[in-house]
Coordinates of C-alpha atoms (C1' of nucleotides) in Angstrom, one line a residue:
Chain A
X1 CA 89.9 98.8 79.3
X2 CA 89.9 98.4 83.3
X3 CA 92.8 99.6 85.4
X4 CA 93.4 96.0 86.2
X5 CA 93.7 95.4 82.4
X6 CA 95.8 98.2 81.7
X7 CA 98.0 96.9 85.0
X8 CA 98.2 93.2 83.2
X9 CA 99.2 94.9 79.8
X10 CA 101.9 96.6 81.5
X11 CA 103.1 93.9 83.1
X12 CA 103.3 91.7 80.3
X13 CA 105.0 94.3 78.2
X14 CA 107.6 94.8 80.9
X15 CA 107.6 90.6 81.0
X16 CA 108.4 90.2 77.4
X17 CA 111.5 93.1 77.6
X18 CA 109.2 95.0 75.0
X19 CA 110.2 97.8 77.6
X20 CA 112.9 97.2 79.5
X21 CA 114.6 97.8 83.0
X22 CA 115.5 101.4 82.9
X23 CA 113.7 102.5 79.9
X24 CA 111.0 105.4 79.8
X25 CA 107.8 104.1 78.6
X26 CA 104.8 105.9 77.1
X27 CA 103.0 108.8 79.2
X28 CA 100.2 108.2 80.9
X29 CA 97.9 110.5 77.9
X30 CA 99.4 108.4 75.1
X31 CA 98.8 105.3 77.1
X32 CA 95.4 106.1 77.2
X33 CA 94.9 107.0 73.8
X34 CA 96.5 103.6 72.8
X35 CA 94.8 101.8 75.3
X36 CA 91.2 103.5 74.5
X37 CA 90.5 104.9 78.5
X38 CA 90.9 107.8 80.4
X39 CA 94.0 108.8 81.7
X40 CA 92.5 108.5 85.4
X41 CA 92.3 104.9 84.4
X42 CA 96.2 104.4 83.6
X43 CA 97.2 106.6 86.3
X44 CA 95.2 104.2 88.6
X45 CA 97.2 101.1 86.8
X46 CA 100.8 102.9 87.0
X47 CA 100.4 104.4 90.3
X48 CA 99.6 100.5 91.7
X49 CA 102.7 99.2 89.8
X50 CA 104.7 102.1 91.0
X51 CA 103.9 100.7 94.6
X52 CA 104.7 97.1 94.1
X53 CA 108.5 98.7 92.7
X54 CA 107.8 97.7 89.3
X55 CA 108.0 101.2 88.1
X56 CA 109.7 104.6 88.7
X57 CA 107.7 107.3 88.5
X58 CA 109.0 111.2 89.0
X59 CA 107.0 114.3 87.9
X60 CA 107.8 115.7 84.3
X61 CA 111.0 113.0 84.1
X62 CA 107.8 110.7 83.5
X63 CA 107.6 107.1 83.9
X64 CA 110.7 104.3 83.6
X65 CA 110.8 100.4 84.1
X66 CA 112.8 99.8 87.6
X67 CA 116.0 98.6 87.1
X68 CA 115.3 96.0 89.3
X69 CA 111.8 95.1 91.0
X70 CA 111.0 93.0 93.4
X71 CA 113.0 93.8 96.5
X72 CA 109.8 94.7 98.5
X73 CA 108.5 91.8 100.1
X74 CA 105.7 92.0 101.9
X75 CA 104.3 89.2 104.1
X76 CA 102.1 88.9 107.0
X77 CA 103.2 88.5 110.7
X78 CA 101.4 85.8 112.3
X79 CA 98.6 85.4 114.4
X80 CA 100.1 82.4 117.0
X81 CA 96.9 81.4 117.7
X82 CA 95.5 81.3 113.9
X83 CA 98.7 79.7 112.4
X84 CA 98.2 76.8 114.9
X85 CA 94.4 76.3 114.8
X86 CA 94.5 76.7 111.1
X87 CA 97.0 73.6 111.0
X88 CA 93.9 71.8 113.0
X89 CA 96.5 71.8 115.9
X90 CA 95.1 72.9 119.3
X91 CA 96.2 76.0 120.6
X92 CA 97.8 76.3 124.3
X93 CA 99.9 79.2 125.6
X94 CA 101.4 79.0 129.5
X95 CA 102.4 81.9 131.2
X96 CA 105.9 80.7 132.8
X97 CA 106.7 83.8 134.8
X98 CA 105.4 87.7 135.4
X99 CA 107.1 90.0 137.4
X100 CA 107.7 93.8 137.7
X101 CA 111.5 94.0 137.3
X102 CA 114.3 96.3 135.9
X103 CA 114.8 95.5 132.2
X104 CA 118.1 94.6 130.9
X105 CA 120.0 97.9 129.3
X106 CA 119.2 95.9 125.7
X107 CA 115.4 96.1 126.3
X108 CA 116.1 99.4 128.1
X109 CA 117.1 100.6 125.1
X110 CA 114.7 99.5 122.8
X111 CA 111.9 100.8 125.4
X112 CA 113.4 104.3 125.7
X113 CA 112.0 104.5 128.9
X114 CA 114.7 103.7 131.4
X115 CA 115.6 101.4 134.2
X116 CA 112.2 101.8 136.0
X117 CA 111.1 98.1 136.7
X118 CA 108.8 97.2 134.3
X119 CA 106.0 94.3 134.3
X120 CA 107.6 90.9 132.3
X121 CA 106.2 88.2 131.0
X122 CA 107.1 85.0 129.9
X123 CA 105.4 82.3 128.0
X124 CA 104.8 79.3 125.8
X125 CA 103.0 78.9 123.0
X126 CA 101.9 75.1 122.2
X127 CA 100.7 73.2 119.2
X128 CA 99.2 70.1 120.1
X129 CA 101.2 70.6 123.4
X130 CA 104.5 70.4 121.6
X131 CA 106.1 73.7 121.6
X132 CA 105.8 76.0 118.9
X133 CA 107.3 79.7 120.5
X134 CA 108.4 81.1 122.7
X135 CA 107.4 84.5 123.9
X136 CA 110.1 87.5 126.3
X137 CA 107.4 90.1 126.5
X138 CA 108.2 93.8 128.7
X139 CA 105.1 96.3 129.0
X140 CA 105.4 99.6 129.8
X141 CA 103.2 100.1 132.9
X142 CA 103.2 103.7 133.2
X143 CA 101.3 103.7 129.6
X144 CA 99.3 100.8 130.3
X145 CA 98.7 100.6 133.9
X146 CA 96.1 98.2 133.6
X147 CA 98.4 95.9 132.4
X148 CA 99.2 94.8 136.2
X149 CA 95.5 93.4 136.8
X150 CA 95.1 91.5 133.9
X151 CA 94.2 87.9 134.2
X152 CA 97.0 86.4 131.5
X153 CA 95.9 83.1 132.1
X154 CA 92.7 83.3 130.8
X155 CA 93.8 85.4 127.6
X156 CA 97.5 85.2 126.4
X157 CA 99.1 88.5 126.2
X158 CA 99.2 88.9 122.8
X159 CA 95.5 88.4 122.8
X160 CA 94.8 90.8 125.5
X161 CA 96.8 93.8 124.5
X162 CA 95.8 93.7 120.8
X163 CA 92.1 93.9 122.5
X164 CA 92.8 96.3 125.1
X165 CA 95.5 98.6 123.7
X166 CA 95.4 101.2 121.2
X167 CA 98.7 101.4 119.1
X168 CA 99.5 103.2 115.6
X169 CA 102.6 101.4 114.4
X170 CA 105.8 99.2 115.3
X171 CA 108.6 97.8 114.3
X172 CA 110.8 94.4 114.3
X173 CA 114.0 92.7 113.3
X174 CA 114.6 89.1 112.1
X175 CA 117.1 87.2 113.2
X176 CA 119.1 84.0 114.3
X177 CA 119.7 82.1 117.1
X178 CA 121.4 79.0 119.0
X179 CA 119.4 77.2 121.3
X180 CA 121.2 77.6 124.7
X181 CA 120.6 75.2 127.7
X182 CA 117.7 77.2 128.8
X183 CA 115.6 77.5 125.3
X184 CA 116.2 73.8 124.3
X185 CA 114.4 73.0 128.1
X186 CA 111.5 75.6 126.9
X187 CA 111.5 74.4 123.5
X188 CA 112.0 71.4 124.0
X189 CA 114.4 70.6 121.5
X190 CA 118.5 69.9 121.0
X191 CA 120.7 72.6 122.8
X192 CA 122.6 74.3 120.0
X193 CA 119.9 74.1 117.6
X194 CA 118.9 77.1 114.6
X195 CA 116.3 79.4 116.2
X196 CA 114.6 82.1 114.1
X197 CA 114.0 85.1 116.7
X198 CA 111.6 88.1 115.9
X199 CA 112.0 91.0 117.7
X200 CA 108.7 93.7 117.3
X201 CA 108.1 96.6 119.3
X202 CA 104.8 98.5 119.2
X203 CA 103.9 102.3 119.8
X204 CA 101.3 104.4 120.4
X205 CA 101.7 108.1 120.7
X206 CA 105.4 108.2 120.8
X207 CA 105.8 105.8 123.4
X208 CA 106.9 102.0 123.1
X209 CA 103.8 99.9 124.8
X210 CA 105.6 96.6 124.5
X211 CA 108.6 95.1 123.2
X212 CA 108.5 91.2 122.9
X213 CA 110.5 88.9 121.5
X214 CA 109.8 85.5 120.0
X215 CA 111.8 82.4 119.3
X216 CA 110.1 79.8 117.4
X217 CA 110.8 76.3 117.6
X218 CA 113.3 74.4 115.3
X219 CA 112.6 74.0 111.8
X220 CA 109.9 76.9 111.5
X221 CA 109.5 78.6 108.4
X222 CA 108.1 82.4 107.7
X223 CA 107.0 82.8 104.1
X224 CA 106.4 85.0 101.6
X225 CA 105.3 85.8 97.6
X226 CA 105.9 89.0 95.2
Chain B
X1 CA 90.9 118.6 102.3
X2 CA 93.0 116.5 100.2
X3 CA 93.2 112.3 100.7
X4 CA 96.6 112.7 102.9
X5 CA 94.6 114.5 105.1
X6 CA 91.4 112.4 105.2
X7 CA 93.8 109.7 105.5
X8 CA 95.9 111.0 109.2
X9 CA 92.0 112.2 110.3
X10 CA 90.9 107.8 110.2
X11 CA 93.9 107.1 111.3
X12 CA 93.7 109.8 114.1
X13 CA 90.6 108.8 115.0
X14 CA 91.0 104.7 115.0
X15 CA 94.1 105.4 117.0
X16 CA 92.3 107.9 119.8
X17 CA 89.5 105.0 119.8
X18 CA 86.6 107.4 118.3
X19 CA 86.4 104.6 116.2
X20 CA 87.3 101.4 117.9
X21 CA 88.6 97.9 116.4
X22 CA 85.6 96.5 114.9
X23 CA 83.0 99.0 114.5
X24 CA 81.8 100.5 111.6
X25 CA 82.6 103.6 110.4
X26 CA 80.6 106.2 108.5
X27 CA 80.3 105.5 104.4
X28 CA 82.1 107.4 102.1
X29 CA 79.5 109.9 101.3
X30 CA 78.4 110.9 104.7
X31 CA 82.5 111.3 105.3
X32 CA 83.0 113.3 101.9
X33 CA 79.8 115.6 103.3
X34 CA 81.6 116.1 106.7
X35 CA 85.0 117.1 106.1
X36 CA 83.6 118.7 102.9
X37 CA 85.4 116.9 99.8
X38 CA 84.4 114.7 97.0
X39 CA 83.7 111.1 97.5
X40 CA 86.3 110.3 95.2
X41 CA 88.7 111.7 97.8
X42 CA 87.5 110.0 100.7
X43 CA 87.3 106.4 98.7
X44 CA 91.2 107.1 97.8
X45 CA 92.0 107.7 101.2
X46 CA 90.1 105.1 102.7
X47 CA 91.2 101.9 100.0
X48 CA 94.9 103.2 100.8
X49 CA 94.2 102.4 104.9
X50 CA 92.2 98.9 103.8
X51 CA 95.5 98.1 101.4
X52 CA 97.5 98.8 104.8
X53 CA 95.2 96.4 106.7
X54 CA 94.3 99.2 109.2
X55 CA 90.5 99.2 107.9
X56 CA 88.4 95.8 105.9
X57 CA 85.9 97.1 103.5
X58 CA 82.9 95.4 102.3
X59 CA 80.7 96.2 99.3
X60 CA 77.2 97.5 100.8
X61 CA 78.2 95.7 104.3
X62 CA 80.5 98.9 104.7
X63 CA 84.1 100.0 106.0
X64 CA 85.0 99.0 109.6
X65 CA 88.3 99.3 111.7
X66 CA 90.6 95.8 111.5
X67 CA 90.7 93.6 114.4
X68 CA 94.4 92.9 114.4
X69 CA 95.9 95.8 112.6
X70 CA 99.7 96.0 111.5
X71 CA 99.7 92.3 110.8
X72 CA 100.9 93.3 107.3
X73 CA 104.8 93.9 107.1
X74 CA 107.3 95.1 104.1
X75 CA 110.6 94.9 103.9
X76 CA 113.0 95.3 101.2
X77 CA 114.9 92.5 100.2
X78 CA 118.4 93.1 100.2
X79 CA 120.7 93.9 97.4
X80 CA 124.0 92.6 98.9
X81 CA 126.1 95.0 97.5
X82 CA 124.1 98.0 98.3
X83 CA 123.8 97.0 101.5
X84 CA 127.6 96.4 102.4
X85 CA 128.7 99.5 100.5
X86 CA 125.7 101.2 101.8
X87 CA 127.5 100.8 105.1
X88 CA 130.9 102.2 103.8
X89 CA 132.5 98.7 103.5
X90 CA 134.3 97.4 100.7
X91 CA 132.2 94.3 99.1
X92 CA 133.3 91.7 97.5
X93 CA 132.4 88.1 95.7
X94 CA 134.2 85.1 95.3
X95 CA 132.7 82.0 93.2
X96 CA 133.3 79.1 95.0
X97 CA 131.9 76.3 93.1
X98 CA 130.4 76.3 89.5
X99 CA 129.4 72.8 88.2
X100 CA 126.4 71.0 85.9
X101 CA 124.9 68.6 88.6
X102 CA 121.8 67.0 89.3
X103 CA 120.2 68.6 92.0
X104 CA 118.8 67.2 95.5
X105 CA 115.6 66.4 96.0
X106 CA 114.6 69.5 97.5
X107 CA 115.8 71.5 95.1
X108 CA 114.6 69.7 92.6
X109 CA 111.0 69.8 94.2
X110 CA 111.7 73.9 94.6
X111 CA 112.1 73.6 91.0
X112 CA 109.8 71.9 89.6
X113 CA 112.4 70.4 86.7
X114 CA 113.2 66.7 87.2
X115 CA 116.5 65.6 88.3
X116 CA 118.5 66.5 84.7
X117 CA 121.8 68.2 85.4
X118 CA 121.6 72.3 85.8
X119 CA 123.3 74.7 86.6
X120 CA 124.8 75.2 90.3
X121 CA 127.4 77.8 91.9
X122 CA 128.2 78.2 95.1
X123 CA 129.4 82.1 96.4
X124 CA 130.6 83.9 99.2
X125 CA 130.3 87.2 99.5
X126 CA 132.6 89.6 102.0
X127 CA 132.4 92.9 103.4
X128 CA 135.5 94.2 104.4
X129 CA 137.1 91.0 103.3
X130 CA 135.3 89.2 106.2
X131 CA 132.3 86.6 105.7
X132 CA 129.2 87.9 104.9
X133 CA 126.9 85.6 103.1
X134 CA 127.0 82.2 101.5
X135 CA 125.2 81.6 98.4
X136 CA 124.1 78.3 96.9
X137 CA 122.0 78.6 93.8
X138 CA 120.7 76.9 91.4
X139 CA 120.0 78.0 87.6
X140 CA 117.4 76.2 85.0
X141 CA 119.5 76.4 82.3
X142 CA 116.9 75.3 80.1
X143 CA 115.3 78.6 80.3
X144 CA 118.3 80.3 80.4
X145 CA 121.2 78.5 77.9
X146 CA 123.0 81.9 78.3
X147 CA 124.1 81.3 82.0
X148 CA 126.3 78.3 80.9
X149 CA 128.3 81.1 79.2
X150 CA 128.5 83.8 81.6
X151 CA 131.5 85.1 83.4
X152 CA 130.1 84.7 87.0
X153 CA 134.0 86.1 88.2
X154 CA 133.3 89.8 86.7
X155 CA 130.2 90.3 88.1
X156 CA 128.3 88.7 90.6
X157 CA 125.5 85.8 89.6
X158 CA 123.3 87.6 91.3
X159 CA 123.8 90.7 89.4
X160 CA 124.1 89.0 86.0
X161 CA 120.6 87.5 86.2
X162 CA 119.2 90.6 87.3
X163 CA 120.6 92.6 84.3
X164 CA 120.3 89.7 81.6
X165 CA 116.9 87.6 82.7
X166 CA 113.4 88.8 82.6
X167 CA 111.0 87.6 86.0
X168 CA 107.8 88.2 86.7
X169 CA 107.5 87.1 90.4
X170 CA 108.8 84.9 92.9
X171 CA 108.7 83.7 96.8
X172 CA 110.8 82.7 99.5
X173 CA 110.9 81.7 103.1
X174 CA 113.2 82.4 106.1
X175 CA 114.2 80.4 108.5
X176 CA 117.6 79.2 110.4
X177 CA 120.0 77.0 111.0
X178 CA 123.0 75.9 113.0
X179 CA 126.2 75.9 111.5
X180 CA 127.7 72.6 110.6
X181 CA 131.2 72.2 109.9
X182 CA 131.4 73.3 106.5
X183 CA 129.0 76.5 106.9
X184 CA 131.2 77.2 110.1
X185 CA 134.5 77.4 107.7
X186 CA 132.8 79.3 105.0
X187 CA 131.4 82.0 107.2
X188 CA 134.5 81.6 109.7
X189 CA 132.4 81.4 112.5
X190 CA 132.0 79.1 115.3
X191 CA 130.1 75.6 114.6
X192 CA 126.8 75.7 116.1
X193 CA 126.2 79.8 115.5
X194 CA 122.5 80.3 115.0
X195 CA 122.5 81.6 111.6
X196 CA 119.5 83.3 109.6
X197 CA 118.3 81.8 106.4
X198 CA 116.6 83.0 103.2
X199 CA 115.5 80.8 100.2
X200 CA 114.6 82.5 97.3
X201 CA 112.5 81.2 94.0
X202 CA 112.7 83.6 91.0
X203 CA 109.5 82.7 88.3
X204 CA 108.9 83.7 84.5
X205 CA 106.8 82.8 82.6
X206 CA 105.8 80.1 84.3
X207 CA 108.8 78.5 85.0
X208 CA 111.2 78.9 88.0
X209 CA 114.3 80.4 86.8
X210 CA 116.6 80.2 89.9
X211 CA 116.8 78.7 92.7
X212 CA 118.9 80.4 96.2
X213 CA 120.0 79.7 99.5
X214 CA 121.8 82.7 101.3
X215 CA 123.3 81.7 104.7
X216 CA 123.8 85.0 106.2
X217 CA 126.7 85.5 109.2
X218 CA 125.9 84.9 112.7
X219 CA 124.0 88.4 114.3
X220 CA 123.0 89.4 110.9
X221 CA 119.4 91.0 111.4
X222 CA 116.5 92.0 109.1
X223 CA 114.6 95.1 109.9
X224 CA 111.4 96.4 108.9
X225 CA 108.5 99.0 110.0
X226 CA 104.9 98.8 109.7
Chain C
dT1 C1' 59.6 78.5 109.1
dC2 C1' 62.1 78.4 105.0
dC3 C1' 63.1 79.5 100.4
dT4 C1' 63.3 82.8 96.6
dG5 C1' 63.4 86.6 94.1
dT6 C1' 63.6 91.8 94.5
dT7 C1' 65.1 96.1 96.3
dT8 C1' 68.4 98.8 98.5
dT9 C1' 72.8 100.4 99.5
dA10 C1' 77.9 101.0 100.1
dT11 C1' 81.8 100.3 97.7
dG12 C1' 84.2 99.9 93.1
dT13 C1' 85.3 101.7 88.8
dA14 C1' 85.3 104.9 84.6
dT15 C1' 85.3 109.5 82.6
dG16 C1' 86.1 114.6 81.6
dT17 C1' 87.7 118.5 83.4
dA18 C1' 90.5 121.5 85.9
dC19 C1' 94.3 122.9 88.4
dA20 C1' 98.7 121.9 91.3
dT21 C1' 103.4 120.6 91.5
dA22 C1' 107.9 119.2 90.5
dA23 C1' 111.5 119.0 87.5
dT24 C1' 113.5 119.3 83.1
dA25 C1' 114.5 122.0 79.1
dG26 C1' 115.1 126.2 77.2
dT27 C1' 116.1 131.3 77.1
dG28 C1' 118.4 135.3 77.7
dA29 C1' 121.4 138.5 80.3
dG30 C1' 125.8 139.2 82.1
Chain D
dC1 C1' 130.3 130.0 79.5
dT2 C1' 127.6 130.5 83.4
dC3 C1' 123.9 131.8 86.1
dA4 C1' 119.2 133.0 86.8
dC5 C1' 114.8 133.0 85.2
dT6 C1' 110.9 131.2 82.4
dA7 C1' 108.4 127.9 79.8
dT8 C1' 107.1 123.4 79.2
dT9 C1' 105.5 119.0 80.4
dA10 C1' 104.4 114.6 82.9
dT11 C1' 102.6 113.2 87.0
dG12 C1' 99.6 114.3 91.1
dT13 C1' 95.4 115.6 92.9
dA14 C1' 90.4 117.1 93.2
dC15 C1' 85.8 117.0 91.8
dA16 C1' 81.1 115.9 89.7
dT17 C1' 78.9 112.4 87.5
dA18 C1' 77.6 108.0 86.0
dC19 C1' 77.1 103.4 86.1
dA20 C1' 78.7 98.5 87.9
dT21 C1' 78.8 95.1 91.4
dA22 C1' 78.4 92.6 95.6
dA23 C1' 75.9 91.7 99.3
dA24 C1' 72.7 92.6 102.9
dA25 C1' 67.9 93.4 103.8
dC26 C1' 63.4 92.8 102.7
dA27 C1' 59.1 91.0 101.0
dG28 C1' 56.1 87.5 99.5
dG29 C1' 54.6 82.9 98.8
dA30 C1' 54.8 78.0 99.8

DNA sequence: TCCTGTTTTATGTATGTACATAATAGTGAG
DNA sequence: CTCACTATTATGTACATACATAAAACAGGA
């Protein structure tokens, strides 16, 4: 027996209540003996189930059905340009403005890096010309100084920093938003509609490179499975 | 060196550019021979940064550093009540609604069950007495008879399915919406708030189980770290 | 050139063994 | 009874070895 089939076993044992939530099941040597494989193999199988949250696992206590899994969602932030090309839609993305100015004390908060003007960006993303997001972008020049020269009209600034930037992690929030006067003109859309907003940051050896935000047009969707 | 460290040494390395976005990187044995471990090591360390999307690995075509790294988010999807008394507030549920109806169309294309009468409840739940989410959901009584029985005022739907029904899986999407007049009143906010939206499909054995809407209050934010 | 079948190679998986580690359970002294 | 120490035990990790598998690279023939 394969990890993967000791993983589906599991799973289908935990799926028919034959263990269930909270209960200790069978240690990862008796499991094996059952299961005729080595106990490397159900480690393997446990260890990958203990990830996805369907399992608690604690040294010596041993190994207990969670009590209740599925609260870790994973799903994948998008690539703009990929989510629209892969529609068949064509891809267009306007700069609207860049200027070095102070940031607000919001985004001077979420840059740690003070009242310093800072380069800013601002942009539209377009599916078939239509609006599909749009983009408040702040980039710390005194990490990337290149930054200023680049050309963000012939690659969007997504595109350009994932290319020339190094960065080792990031954050974001999800949230809501009405449409004021100035979005509805951007987005073209109703003032006072539903907005979904996502708010990332991104690092790179303890400093924030960029903070941008995104408001996508009405009526978008993210998704995700478990 | 054990796989934790193999592990920060790639990443140290793909984040000081040794190895830059796209290249290839040495195979597993030549890596094992240079920082002097097993191959077995280096393979463990090496799937865990694939999993994370930092590296893509090939059979025989070899490991190389992602394009777009960090493209991969988790977050945890809330448990309401943990996450209000998490926060020292007092939380609460009040059932709104409880009737056998046929559902709308959407729901009943979410569901995948035909337009026969099931279950549906409508919820608010409070922090501190004040509005924090609204909760329309939909139960296939078919698969679950017992929920026609159930007491949803002593404990929380929510919570009642979690404890009482097995699932193997599920999906949802976010999005948002603007208030209308009756989301406005049950939230007591204004009409025309942006507010953040999360549908959620539960799944066993084939069948969908339940079936949710939570409207969650205006400035409500979902956070999560990559 | 193009197709086809073969070789090579890097990753993927399985196993037995050994030891490390954390945390419970048990023991004994006071 | 309580505290401190010890033993036990389930998981965690490391390693050497072996074989499986996918896919690129190569070779040979039409």
């Amino acid at each position: 027996m394969g990890w993967q089939a000791v993983q589906d076993e599991v799973r289908a044992r935990i799926s028919r209540r034959v263990w269930k939530p909270g209960a200790l099941i069978p240690h990862e040597a008796e499991l094996a003996r059952e299961l005729g494989c080595a106990r490397a193999t159900v480690n393997r199988a446990l260890r990958g189930l203990a990830e996805a949250g369907l399992l608690e696992r604690r040294r010596k206590a041993g190994t207990r059905v969670a009590l209740t899994p599925f609260r870790r969602a994973e799903f994948t932030i998008p690539l703009i340009r990929d989510e629209i090309e892969g529609r068949g839609q064509r891809f267009g993305c306007q700069v609207l403005s860049r200027v070095l100015r102070a940031p607000p004390p919001e985004v001077q908060a979420r840059m740690e890096g003070g009242d310093a003007p800072i380069l800013y960006l601002a942009a539209l993303y377009t599916a078939d010309n239509a609006p599909y997001v749009c983009e408040d972008r702040w980039i710390n020049t005194h990490a990337i100084p290149a930054a200023l020269e680049a050309d963000f009209t012939a690659i969007s600034p997504n595109e350009w920093l994932v290319r020339e930037v190094p960065f080792d992690g990031g954050d974001f929030t999800l949230s809501a938003l009405a449409a004021d006067a100035g979005l509805a003109e951007r987005l073209d859309c109703a003032a006072g509609s539903g907005l979904l907003v996502l708010d990332r940051r991104t690092w790179h050896a303890g400093q924030v490179i960029t903070s941008v935000r995104l408001v996508f047009h009405p009526g978008y969707r993210m998704h995700s499975q478990t």
